[in-house]
Coordinates of C-alpha atoms in Angstrom, one line a residue:
Chain A
X15 CA 0.6 43.9 -47.1
X16 CA -1.0 44.5 -50.5
X17 CA -4.6 43.6 -50.5
X18 CA -7.2 42.3 -53.1
X19 CA -7.1 44.3 -56.3
X20 CA -3.6 45.7 -55.7
X21 CA -1.7 42.7 -57.1
X22 CA -2.5 39.8 -59.4
X23 CA -1.6 36.2 -58.7
X24 CA -2.1 33.8 -61.6
X25 CA -3.4 30.5 -60.7
X26 CA -8.9 27.2 -58.8
X27 CA -11.0 26.7 -55.5
X28 CA -13.1 24.1 -53.8
X29 CA -16.6 24.5 -52.5
X30 CA -19.0 22.2 -50.8
X31 CA -22.3 22.2 -48.8
X32 CA -24.4 19.9 -46.7
X33 CA -28.0 20.6 -46.0
X34 CA -30.3 18.6 -43.7
X35 CA -33.8 19.1 -44.9
X36 CA -35.3 17.6 -41.8
X37 CA -33.6 20.3 -39.7
X38 CA -31.3 17.7 -38.0
X39 CA -28.3 19.4 -36.6
X40 CA -24.9 17.9 -37.4
X41 CA -21.4 19.0 -36.2
X42 CA -18.9 20.7 -38.4
X43 CA -16.9 17.4 -38.6
X44 CA -18.6 16.2 -41.8
X45 CA -18.1 19.4 -43.8
X46 CA -14.4 19.4 -42.7
X47 CA -13.9 15.9 -43.9
X48 CA -15.6 16.8 -47.2
X49 CA -13.7 19.9 -48.1
X50 CA -10.4 18.3 -47.0
X51 CA -10.7 15.7 -49.9
X52 CA -10.2 18.7 -52.2
X53 CA -7.1 19.9 -50.5
X54 CA -5.3 20.3 -53.8
X55 CA -7.8 22.7 -55.1
X56 CA -6.7 25.3 -52.5
X57 CA -3.3 26.6 -51.8
X58 CA -3.5 27.6 -48.1
X59 CA -4.4 31.2 -48.8
X60 CA -8.0 31.0 -47.5
X61 CA -10.5 28.6 -46.0
X62 CA -13.9 29.1 -44.4
X63 CA -17.2 27.8 -43.3
X64 CA -20.8 29.0 -42.9
X65 CA -23.1 27.3 -40.4
X66 CA -26.8 27.7 -39.8
X67 CA -28.8 26.7 -36.7
X68 CA -25.7 26.9 -34.5
X69 CA -27.0 29.5 -32.0
X70 CA -30.5 28.3 -31.0
X71 CA -30.2 29.9 -27.6
X72 CA -29.7 33.3 -29.2
X73 CA -31.8 32.7 -32.4
X74 CA -33.7 36.0 -32.0
X75 CA -30.5 38.1 -31.9
X76 CA -28.2 39.1 -34.7
X77 CA -25.0 37.2 -34.3
X78 CA -22.0 39.4 -35.2
X79 CA -18.7 37.8 -36.0
X80 CA -16.1 40.6 -36.3
X81 CA -12.3 40.7 -37.1
X82 CA -10.3 43.4 -35.5
X83 CA -6.8 44.4 -36.6
X84 CA -6.2 46.2 -33.2
X85 CA -7.6 46.9 -29.8
X86 CA -8.5 50.4 -30.8
X87 CA -10.6 49.2 -33.8
X88 CA -12.4 47.0 -31.4
X89 CA -13.1 49.8 -28.9
X90 CA -14.3 52.1 -31.7
X91 CA -16.6 49.4 -33.1
X92 CA -18.0 48.5 -29.6
X93 CA -18.7 52.2 -29.0
X94 CA -20.5 52.3 -32.4
X95 CA -22.5 49.2 -31.6
X96 CA -23.4 50.4 -28.1
X97 CA -25.1 53.5 -29.6
X98 CA -27.3 51.4 -31.9
X99 CA -27.7 48.0 -30.4
X100 CA -28.5 46.2 -27.2
X101 CA -25.6 43.9 -26.8
X102 CA -26.9 40.7 -25.1
X103 CA -23.6 38.9 -25.0
X104 CA -20.1 39.4 -26.2
X105 CA -17.0 37.2 -26.2
X106 CA -14.0 36.1 -28.1
X107 CA -14.8 33.3 -30.5
X108 CA -13.1 30.2 -29.0
X109 CA -10.2 29.0 -31.0
X110 CA -7.7 26.2 -30.9
X111 CA -4.2 27.4 -31.6
X112 CA -2.5 25.6 -34.5
X113 CA 0.9 26.3 -36.0
X114 CA -0.8 26.1 -39.4
X115 CA -2.9 29.3 -38.8
X116 CA -0.9 32.4 -38.0
X117 CA -1.4 36.2 -37.9
X118 CA -4.9 35.9 -36.6
X119 CA -6.8 39.1 -36.0
X120 CA -8.9 39.6 -32.9
X121 CA -12.0 37.5 -33.5
X122 CA -15.1 38.5 -31.6
X123 CA -18.7 37.5 -31.4
X124 CA -21.7 39.6 -30.3
X125 CA -25.3 38.8 -30.0
X126 CA -27.3 42.0 -30.5
X127 CA -30.6 43.5 -31.1
X128 CA -31.4 47.0 -32.4
X129 CA -32.2 49.6 -29.7
X130 CA -36.0 49.9 -30.0
X131 CA -36.1 53.7 -30.1
X132 CA -33.2 54.0 -32.6
X133 CA -34.9 51.4 -34.8
X134 CA -38.2 53.3 -34.6
X135 CA -36.5 56.6 -35.4
X136 CA -34.8 55.1 -38.4
X137 CA -38.1 54.0 -40.0
X138 CA -36.3 50.9 -41.2
X139 CA -37.0 47.3 -40.5
X140 CA -34.4 45.5 -38.3
X141 CA -32.7 43.8 -41.2
X142 CA -32.1 47.0 -43.1
X143 CA -31.1 48.8 -39.9
X144 CA -28.6 46.1 -39.1
X145 CA -27.2 45.7 -42.6
X146 CA -26.6 49.5 -42.9
X147 CA -24.8 49.5 -39.6
X148 CA -22.6 46.6 -40.6
X149 CA -21.8 48.2 -44.0
X150 CA -20.9 51.3 -42.1
X151 CA -18.5 49.5 -39.8
X152 CA -16.7 47.9 -42.8
X153 CA -16.6 51.2 -44.6
X154 CA -15.6 53.6 -41.9
X155 CA -13.8 51.9 -39.0
X156 CA -10.3 51.2 -39.8
X157 CA -9.2 47.6 -39.1
X158 CA -12.7 46.3 -38.3
X159 CA -14.4 43.7 -40.6
X160 CA -17.9 42.3 -40.0
X161 CA -17.5 38.7 -41.1
X162 CA -21.2 37.7 -40.6
X163 CA -24.2 39.3 -39.0
X164 CA -27.2 37.0 -39.4
X165 CA -29.4 35.3 -36.9
X166 CA -28.7 31.8 -35.7
X167 CA -25.8 31.5 -38.1
X168 CA -22.1 32.4 -38.4
X169 CA -19.1 32.5 -40.7
X170 CA -15.7 31.1 -39.6
X171 CA -12.9 32.0 -42.0
X172 CA -9.2 32.5 -42.0
X173 CA -6.0 32.3 -44.1
X174 CA -5.0 28.7 -44.3
X175 CA -6.2 25.4 -45.6
X176 CA -9.9 24.7 -44.8
X177 CA -9.2 21.7 -42.6
X178 CA -6.9 23.8 -40.5
X179 CA -9.4 26.6 -40.4
X180 CA -11.9 24.1 -39.1
X181 CA -9.6 23.0 -36.3
X182 CA -8.7 26.6 -35.5
X183 CA -12.4 27.6 -35.0
X184 CA -13.3 24.3 -33.4
X185 CA -16.2 23.8 -35.8
X186 CA -16.6 20.2 -34.6
X187 CA -18.1 21.8 -31.4
X188 CA -20.9 23.5 -33.3
X189 CA -24.1 21.9 -34.5
X190 CA -26.0 23.2 -37.5
X191 CA -28.6 22.0 -40.1
X192 CA -26.7 23.6 -42.9
X193 CA -23.0 24.0 -43.6
X194 CA -21.0 25.4 -46.5
X195 CA -17.2 25.4 -47.0
X196 CA -14.6 27.0 -49.2
X197 CA -11.0 26.2 -49.9
X198 CA -9.3 29.1 -51.6
X199 CA -6.8 29.3 -54.4
X200 CA -6.8 33.0 -55.1
X201 CA -6.4 33.7 -58.8
X202 CA -6.1 37.5 -59.0
X203 CA -5.4 38.7 -55.6
X204 CA -3.6 37.7 -52.3
X205 CA -5.3 35.9 -49.5
X206 CA -6.2 37.8 -46.4
X207 CA -8.5 37.0 -43.5
X208 CA -11.5 39.2 -44.4
X209 CA -11.0 38.3 -48.1
X210 CA -11.6 34.5 -47.4
X211 CA -14.9 33.0 -48.2
X212 CA -17.8 32.7 -47.2
X213 CA -18.9 36.3 -47.9
X214 CA -21.9 37.3 -45.9
X215 CA -24.6 39.9 -45.3
X216 CA -27.3 39.3 -42.7
X217 CA -28.1 35.6 -43.0
X218 CA -26.9 35.3 -46.6
X219 CA -23.6 33.6 -47.3
X220 CA -21.8 32.8 -50.5
X221 CA -18.9 30.5 -51.3
X222 CA -17.6 30.8 -54.8
X223 CA -15.2 29.0 -57.2
X224 CA -14.4 31.0 -60.3
X225 CA -13.8 34.6 -61.3
X226 CA -16.3 37.2 -62.3
X227 CA -15.5 39.0 -65.5
X228 CA -18.4 41.4 -64.9
X229 CA -17.2 42.4 -61.4
X230 CA -16.7 46.1 -62.0
X231 CA -20.1 46.5 -63.8
X232 CA -21.8 44.6 -61.0
X233 CA -19.9 46.5 -58.3
X234 CA -21.0 49.9 -59.8
X235 CA -24.6 48.7 -59.9
X236 CA -24.8 47.5 -56.3
X237 CA -23.0 50.5 -55.0
X238 CA -25.8 52.6 -56.4
X239 CA -28.0 50.9 -53.9
X240 CA -26.0 51.6 -50.8
X241 CA -23.7 48.6 -50.7
X242 CA -20.0 49.1 -50.5
X243 CA -17.5 46.7 -52.0
X244 CA -14.6 47.2 -49.6
X245 CA -13.3 43.7 -49.4
X246 CA -12.2 44.2 -53.0
X247 CA -12.8 40.8 -54.2
X248 CA -15.3 39.5 -56.8
X249 CA -17.3 37.1 -54.6
X250 CA -18.4 39.9 -52.3
X251 CA -20.5 41.5 -55.1
X252 CA -22.5 38.3 -55.6
X253 CA -23.6 38.5 -51.9
X254 CA -24.8 42.1 -52.4
X255 CA -26.6 41.3 -55.7
X256 CA -28.5 38.4 -54.0
X257 CA -29.3 40.6 -51.0
X258 CA -30.6 43.4 -53.3
X259 CA -32.6 41.1 -55.5
X260 CA -34.2 39.1 -52.8
X261 CA -34.6 41.5 -49.9
X262 CA -35.1 44.7 -51.8
X263 CA -36.7 43.6 -55.1
X264 CA -38.5 40.7 -53.7
X265 CA -37.3 38.2 -56.3
X266 CA -37.3 34.5 -55.6
X267 CA -34.0 32.7 -55.7
X268 CA -34.8 30.9 -58.9
X269 CA -35.4 34.3 -60.5
X270 CA -32.1 35.6 -59.0
X271 CA -30.4 32.7 -60.8
X272 CA -32.1 33.6 -64.0
X273 CA -30.8 37.2 -63.6
X274 CA -27.3 36.3 -62.6
X275 CA -26.8 33.3 -64.9
X276 CA -29.3 34.5 -67.5
X277 CA -29.9 32.2 -70.5
X278 CA -28.5 33.3 -73.9
X279 CA -30.9 35.2 -76.1
X280 CA -30.8 32.3 -78.5
X281 CA -31.8 30.0 -75.7
X282 CA -34.6 32.3 -74.6
X283 CA -35.8 32.5 -78.2
X284 CA -36.4 28.7 -78.2
X285 CA -38.8 28.9 -75.2
X286 CA -42.6 29.2 -75.3
X287 CA -44.0 32.7 -75.3
X288 CA -44.8 33.1 -71.6
X289 CA -41.4 31.9 -70.6
X290 CA -39.7 34.0 -73.3
X291 CA -41.5 37.1 -71.9
X292 CA -40.6 36.3 -68.4
X293 CA -36.9 35.6 -69.1
X294 CA -36.6 38.6 -71.4
X295 CA -38.1 40.8 -68.6
X296 CA -35.6 39.6 -66.1
X297 CA -32.6 40.1 -68.4
X298 CA -33.7 43.6 -69.4
X299 CA -34.8 44.8 -66.0
X300 CA -31.8 43.6 -64.1
X301 CA -29.1 43.6 -66.8
X302 CA -26.5 45.1 -64.5
X303 CA -26.7 42.0 -62.3
X304 CA -25.8 39.6 -65.0
X305 CA -22.7 37.8 -63.8
X306 CA -20.4 36.7 -66.5
X307 CA -17.3 34.6 -66.3
X308 CA -16.8 31.2 -64.8
X309 CA -18.5 30.5 -61.4
X310 CA -20.0 27.8 -59.3
X311 CA -21.5 29.1 -56.0
X312 CA -23.3 27.7 -53.0
X313 CA -25.5 30.2 -51.3
X314 CA -26.6 29.6 -47.7
X315 CA -29.5 31.4 -46.0
X316 CA -31.9 30.8 -43.1
X317 CA -33.8 27.6 -43.9
X318 CA -32.3 26.9 -47.3
X319 CA -29.4 26.5 -49.7
X320 CA -28.9 27.2 -53.4
X321 CA -26.2 25.9 -55.7
X322 CA -25.7 27.6 -59.1
X323 CA -23.3 27.5 -62.0
X324 CA -22.6 30.1 -64.6
X325 CA -24.6 29.5 -67.8
X326 CA -21.7 28.0 -69.7
X327 CA -20.9 25.8 -66.7
X328 CA -17.3 26.7 -66.7
X329 CA -16.7 25.4 -63.1
X330 CA -17.6 22.0 -61.8
X331 CA -20.5 21.3 -59.5
X332 CA -22.0 18.0 -58.3
X333 CA -25.1 17.5 -56.3
X334 CA -26.2 14.4 -54.3
X335 CA -29.0 13.3 -52.1
X336 CA -29.3 10.7 -49.4
X337 CA -32.6 10.6 -47.5
X338 CA -33.2 14.1 -46.1
X339 CA -29.6 15.2 -46.7
X340 CA -28.5 17.1 -49.8
X341 CA -24.9 17.6 -50.7
X342 CA -23.1 19.9 -53.1
X343 CA -19.5 19.9 -54.1
X344 CA -16.9 20.8 -56.7
X345 CA -15.9 17.1 -56.9
X346 CA -18.0 14.0 -56.4
X347 CA -15.2 12.4 -54.3
X348 CA -15.8 15.1 -51.6
X349 CA -19.4 13.9 -51.3
X350 CA -18.5 10.1 -51.4
X351 CA -16.1 10.5 -48.5
X352 CA -19.0 11.4 -46.2
X353 CA -21.8 9.6 -48.0
X354 CA -20.5 6.6 -49.9
X355 CA -23.9 5.5 -51.2
X356 CA -26.1 8.5 -52.2
X357 CA -29.6 7.8 -53.4
X358 CA -28.9 10.1 -56.3
X359 CA -25.9 11.9 -57.8
X360 CA -26.4 14.5 -60.5
X361 CA -24.7 17.4 -62.2
X362 CA -26.8 20.5 -62.4
X363 CA -26.7 22.2 -65.8
X364 CA -25.3 25.7 -66.3
X365 CA -27.6 28.4 -65.0
X366 CA -29.9 25.7 -63.4
X367 CA -30.3 26.6 -59.7
X368 CA -30.7 23.8 -57.3
X369 CA -32.6 25.1 -54.3
X370 CA -33.3 23.1 -51.1
X371 CA -35.3 24.1 -48.1
X372 CA -36.1 22.9 -44.6
X373 CA -39.1 20.7 -44.6
X374 CA -39.6 20.4 -40.9
X375 CA -38.2 22.9 -38.4
X376 CA -35.8 21.5 -35.8
X377 CA -35.8 18.4 -33.7
Chain B
X12 CA -6.7 3.8 -52.1
X13 CA -5.3 0.3 -52.4
X14 CA -3.2 -1.2 -55.2
X15 CA -2.9 -4.8 -56.1
X16 CA -1.7 -6.8 -59.1
X17 CA -3.8 -9.7 -60.1
X18 CA -2.8 -11.8 -63.1
X19 CA -0.6 -9.0 -64.4
X20 CA -3.4 -6.5 -64.2
X21 CA -3.3 -3.6 -61.8
X22 CA -6.3 -3.0 -59.6
X23 CA -6.9 0.2 -57.7
X24 CA -9.7 0.3 -55.2
X25 CA -11.1 2.8 -52.7
X26 CA -10.3 5.8 -54.9
X27 CA -11.4 9.1 -53.6
X28 CA -10.4 12.1 -55.8
X29 CA -6.8 11.1 -56.5
X30 CA -5.8 12.9 -59.7
X31 CA -3.9 11.7 -62.8
X32 CA -4.6 8.0 -62.4
X33 CA -3.5 6.1 -65.6
X34 CA -2.1 9.3 -67.0
X35 CA 0.2 8.6 -70.0
X36 CA -0.2 4.8 -69.6
X37 CA 1.2 3.0 -72.7
X38 CA 0.2 -0.6 -72.1
X39 CA -1.4 -3.1 -69.7
X40 CA -4.7 -3.2 -68.0
X41 CA -5.8 -1.0 -65.1
X42 CA -9.0 -1.5 -63.1
X43 CA -10.2 1.4 -61.0
X44 CA -12.9 1.3 -58.3
X45 CA -14.3 4.2 -56.4
X46 CA -14.4 7.8 -57.5
X47 CA -11.1 8.7 -59.2
X48 CA -10.1 12.3 -59.4
X49 CA -9.6 14.7 -62.2
X50 CA -7.5 14.0 -65.3
X51 CA -8.0 10.3 -65.2
X52 CA -6.4 8.6 -68.2
X53 CA -5.2 11.8 -69.6
X54 CA -2.6 11.4 -72.4
X55 CA -3.5 7.7 -72.4
X56 CA -1.2 6.1 -75.0
X57 CA -2.3 2.5 -75.0
X58 CA -3.6 -0.3 -72.9
X59 CA -7.0 -0.5 -71.2
X60 CA -8.5 1.4 -68.2
X61 CA -11.7 0.1 -66.7
X62 CA -13.5 2.2 -64.1
X63 CA -16.2 0.9 -61.8
X64 CA -17.7 4.1 -60.5
X65 CA -18.2 7.7 -61.5
X66 CA -15.4 9.8 -62.8
X67 CA -14.8 13.6 -62.5
X68 CA -13.5 16.3 -64.8
X69 CA -11.0 16.3 -67.6
X70 CA -11.0 12.6 -68.2
X71 CA -9.1 11.2 -71.2
X72 CA -7.7 14.7 -72.0
X73 CA -5.5 14.6 -75.1
X74 CA -5.7 10.8 -75.1
X75 CA -3.8 9.2 -77.9
X76 CA -4.5 5.5 -78.0
X77 CA -6.1 2.6 -76.0
X78 CA -9.4 2.2 -74.3
X79 CA -11.1 3.9 -71.4
X80 CA -14.4 2.3 -70.2
X81 CA -16.3 3.9 -67.4
X82 CA -19.2 2.0 -65.8
X83 CA -20.6 5.2 -64.4
X84 CA -20.7 8.9 -65.4
X85 CA -18.1 11.4 -66.4
X86 CA -17.8 15.1 -65.5
X87 CA -17.0 18.1 -67.7
X88 CA -14.4 18.4 -70.5
X89 CA -14.3 14.6 -71.2
X90 CA -11.9 13.5 -74.0
X91 CA -10.8 17.1 -74.8
X92 CA -8.5 17.2 -77.8
X93 CA -8.5 13.4 -78.0
X94 CA -6.4 12.1 -80.9
X95 CA -7.0 8.4 -81.0
X96 CA -8.4 5.4 -79.1
X97 CA -11.8 4.7 -77.6
X98 CA -13.6 6.3 -74.7
X99 CA -16.8 4.5 -73.6
X100 CA -18.9 6.0 -70.8
X101 CA -21.9 4.0 -69.7
X102 CA -23.8 6.8 -68.0
X103 CA -24.1 10.6 -68.5
X104 CA -21.3 13.0 -69.2
X105 CA -21.0 16.7 -68.4
X106 CA -20.5 19.8 -70.4
X107 CA -18.0 20.1 -73.3
X108 CA -17.5 16.4 -74.0
X109 CA -15.3 15.7 -77.1
X110 CA -14.3 19.2 -77.7
X111 CA -11.8 19.4 -80.5
X112 CA -11.4 15.6 -80.9
X113 CA -9.3 14.8 -83.9
X114 CA -8.5 12.1 -86.6
X115 CA -5.3 11.7 -88.5
X116 CA -4.5 9.1 -91.2
X117 CA -5.4 5.8 -89.5
X118 CA -5.9 7.3 -86.1
X119 CA -9.6 8.1 -85.4
X120 CA -10.8 9.0 -81.9
X121 CA -14.1 7.4 -80.8
X122 CA -16.3 8.6 -78.0
X123 CA -19.5 6.6 -77.1
X124 CA -21.8 7.9 -74.3
X125 CA -24.5 5.5 -73.1
X126 CA -26.6 8.3 -71.4
X127 CA -26.9 11.9 -72.2
X128 CA -24.4 14.8 -72.4
X129 CA -24.2 18.4 -71.3
X130 CA -24.0 21.4 -73.7
X131 CA -21.2 22.0 -76.1
X132 CA -20.9 18.4 -77.1
X133 CA -18.2 18.1 -79.8
X134 CA -17.5 21.8 -80.0
X135 CA -14.8 22.6 -82.6
X136 CA -14.8 18.9 -83.5
X137 CA -11.9 18.3 -85.9
X138 CA -12.4 14.6 -86.6
X139 CA -13.4 11.3 -85.2
X140 CA -16.6 9.9 -84.1
X141 CA -19.0 10.8 -81.2
X142 CA -22.0 8.6 -80.5
X143 CA -24.6 9.4 -77.9
X144 CA -27.1 6.7 -77.2
X145 CA -29.3 8.4 -74.6
X146 CA -30.3 5.1 -73.1
X147 CA -33.2 5.7 -70.7
X148 CA -33.8 9.2 -72.1
X149 CA -35.8 8.2 -75.1
X150 CA -37.8 11.0 -76.5
X151 CA -36.0 13.6 -74.3
X152 CA -33.2 16.0 -75.0
X153 CA -29.9 14.1 -74.9
X154 CA -27.4 16.8 -75.7
X155 CA -28.3 20.2 -74.2
X156 CA -27.4 23.4 -76.0
X157 CA -24.9 24.3 -78.7
X158 CA -24.2 20.8 -79.8
X159 CA -21.4 20.7 -82.4
X160 CA -20.8 24.5 -82.5
X161 CA -17.8 25.3 -84.5
X162 CA -17.1 21.8 -85.7
X163 CA -15.5 21.4 -89.1
X164 CA -14.8 17.7 -89.5
X165 CA -15.8 14.4 -87.9
X166 CA -19.4 13.2 -87.1
X167 CA -21.7 13.3 -84.2
X168 CA -24.3 10.5 -84.1
X169 CA -27.3 10.8 -81.8
X170 CA -29.8 8.1 -81.1
X171 CA -32.8 10.3 -81.4
X172 CA -35.1 11.5 -84.1
X173 CA -35.1 15.1 -82.7
X174 CA -32.6 17.8 -83.7
X175 CA -30.7 19.3 -80.8
X176 CA -32.0 22.6 -79.4
X177 CA -30.7 25.6 -81.3
X178 CA -28.4 23.7 -83.6
X179 CA -26.1 26.0 -85.6
X180 CA -27.2 26.7 -89.2
X181 CA -23.6 26.0 -90.1
X182 CA -24.2 22.3 -89.5
X183 CA -25.9 19.7 -91.5
X184 CA -28.3 17.3 -89.9
X185 CA -29.3 14.1 -91.6
X186 CA -31.2 11.0 -90.7
X187 CA -29.0 7.9 -90.7
X188 CA -30.2 5.1 -93.0
X189 CA -29.9 1.4 -92.3
X190 CA -26.8 1.0 -94.6
X191 CA -24.8 3.6 -92.7
X192 CA -26.0 2.3 -89.4
X193 CA -24.7 -1.2 -90.3
X194 CA -21.5 0.0 -91.7
X195 CA -20.5 2.8 -89.3
X196 CA -22.4 2.5 -86.1
X197 CA -22.9 -1.2 -85.6
X198 CA -19.2 -2.2 -85.1
X199 CA -18.6 0.5 -82.6
X200 CA -21.8 0.2 -80.7
X201 CA -21.5 -3.6 -80.6
X202 CA -18.0 -3.2 -79.1
X203 CA -19.4 -0.6 -76.6
X204 CA -22.3 -3.0 -75.7
X205 CA -20.1 -6.0 -75.1
X206 CA -17.8 -3.9 -72.9
X207 CA -20.7 -3.2 -70.5
X208 CA -22.7 -6.4 -71.2
X209 CA -25.5 -4.5 -72.8
X210 CA -27.9 -5.7 -75.5
X211 CA -26.3 -4.3 -78.7
X212 CA -29.7 -4.6 -80.5
X213 CA -31.3 -2.3 -78.0
X214 CA -28.4 0.2 -78.3
X215 CA -28.9 0.3 -82.0
X216 CA -32.6 0.4 -82.0
X217 CA -34.6 3.5 -83.1
X218 CA -33.7 6.5 -85.1
X219 CA -30.2 8.0 -85.4
X220 CA -29.3 11.4 -86.7
X221 CA -25.9 12.5 -87.8
X222 CA -24.4 16.0 -87.5
X223 CA -21.6 17.2 -89.6
X224 CA -20.0 20.5 -90.7
X225 CA -21.5 22.1 -93.9
X226 CA -18.5 22.1 -96.2
X227 CA -20.2 24.7 -98.4
X228 CA -20.1 27.3 -95.6
X229 CA -17.1 29.7 -95.9
X230 CA -16.0 29.3 -92.3
X231 CA -15.7 25.6 -92.7
X232 CA -13.3 26.2 -95.6
X233 CA -11.4 28.7 -93.5
X234 CA -10.9 26.1 -90.8
X235 CA -10.3 23.3 -93.2
X236 CA -7.5 25.3 -94.9
X237 CA -5.5 25.6 -91.8

């Protein structure tokens, strides 16, 4: 099969997210009902979910979700992991067979922690150690794709409509305080399992509607810093930009938004001097991470969620709040189906990041 | 979604994202409740569509005639390329409202927004009338950035004394005097107010500014010559 980047398919997408600020854990049923309202925005070539707070019993271990094309790729990957990590638990991810999802790879889950002496010898922190190992698997082991590798979170994705992907992975059996979803309508490239959204590195996940005109410039920039764009799709690069800016450059998410969806120079010129200096600095310092073209994204991470539009707002994005729960979606109807009477519904402006965080941890 | 016909008027309730409602309708009265999907009342060619709820994107796209009245908000790309008729939105609207609206002979498209709008309001405006009242946003920014960029005919009226942020120097901004207010704005705003049972006096109170293309600028001539 030809993969991303090798063919071009002309054609939209749907994204949504639910975040419980009080840390209340809800099943995947709500996010499934939400994304399924936007069925017509996808075409069955990809669907997926990210969930946070789903592995409380293993919350101190990195949860690896991995796709394998073959038994040999699994064996090779497990040998690779064995040398670097203590594997606490491993199993197939439970699935529910459905005729609407076919050609599934082997889908495995591992709970791991870096081997202490290996970690010490590497002189890295455990996040960097783990992310490098995962990038290496994606890069060098044929037929193995790390789908997610954060703590107390996981990505569930496949080729199919999102509601069918939800059934396939039995997401109604997981409980999390934060959920994002994606329904895919690939515009430039075919759908394949690892190319579905969300894209993820460590606990960071991204679902995206749009297409990135600056993809190649962004890709070249992140690849200078040790990332490897081998899923050959534009959204992947957003994940690495965010990981680089937050984890390696220490930027806050609002600043990341001001880099990726930087205001126009004419807009910056109208700000007061301090703001002008700050925004100019971010634009100049991180110019290679400016993301152009239409996009709306929902970013999940441990303890929070961010929604962001491109600066021209060329894709739709609606936000709503009801009590301690915050909703984001491509369409308001997808929020109304699970929350008919929100306290507030609003449409964030282009480049205006909406960031929500846990207020109290767990119940 | 449920459909019933009462006194010859069609009533849809429980809408949840269904697209193309009222698309191409030529006559009659349609009441919509809930959250209708994208492309509501696109190509509307007559009749009246009343929505009790918020609408999504691409509403009244290329609308030709009739009335669309939304007791709620609208999403992005509202009334794109609208050619005639009236679009009344009680609440806020998203980005790119009224892009490339037109007027031709007796046909004049009219868009009235009760709340505020996103950026690129009336971009490439080719004719017709856009009125933004900014009710409840008095003193604040009611249009976002790039208001009227590239417009070459038609008029944007804003109920504010403040110029929009980074307004193009190719546009002329003027304060609206009482005579123009009475002649141009009052009939339209009174109709808008009565549709939503608002106080027309309140809707017309305060300063209004008008934004139009500067006919002396060469690019305007270029566009006008097409």
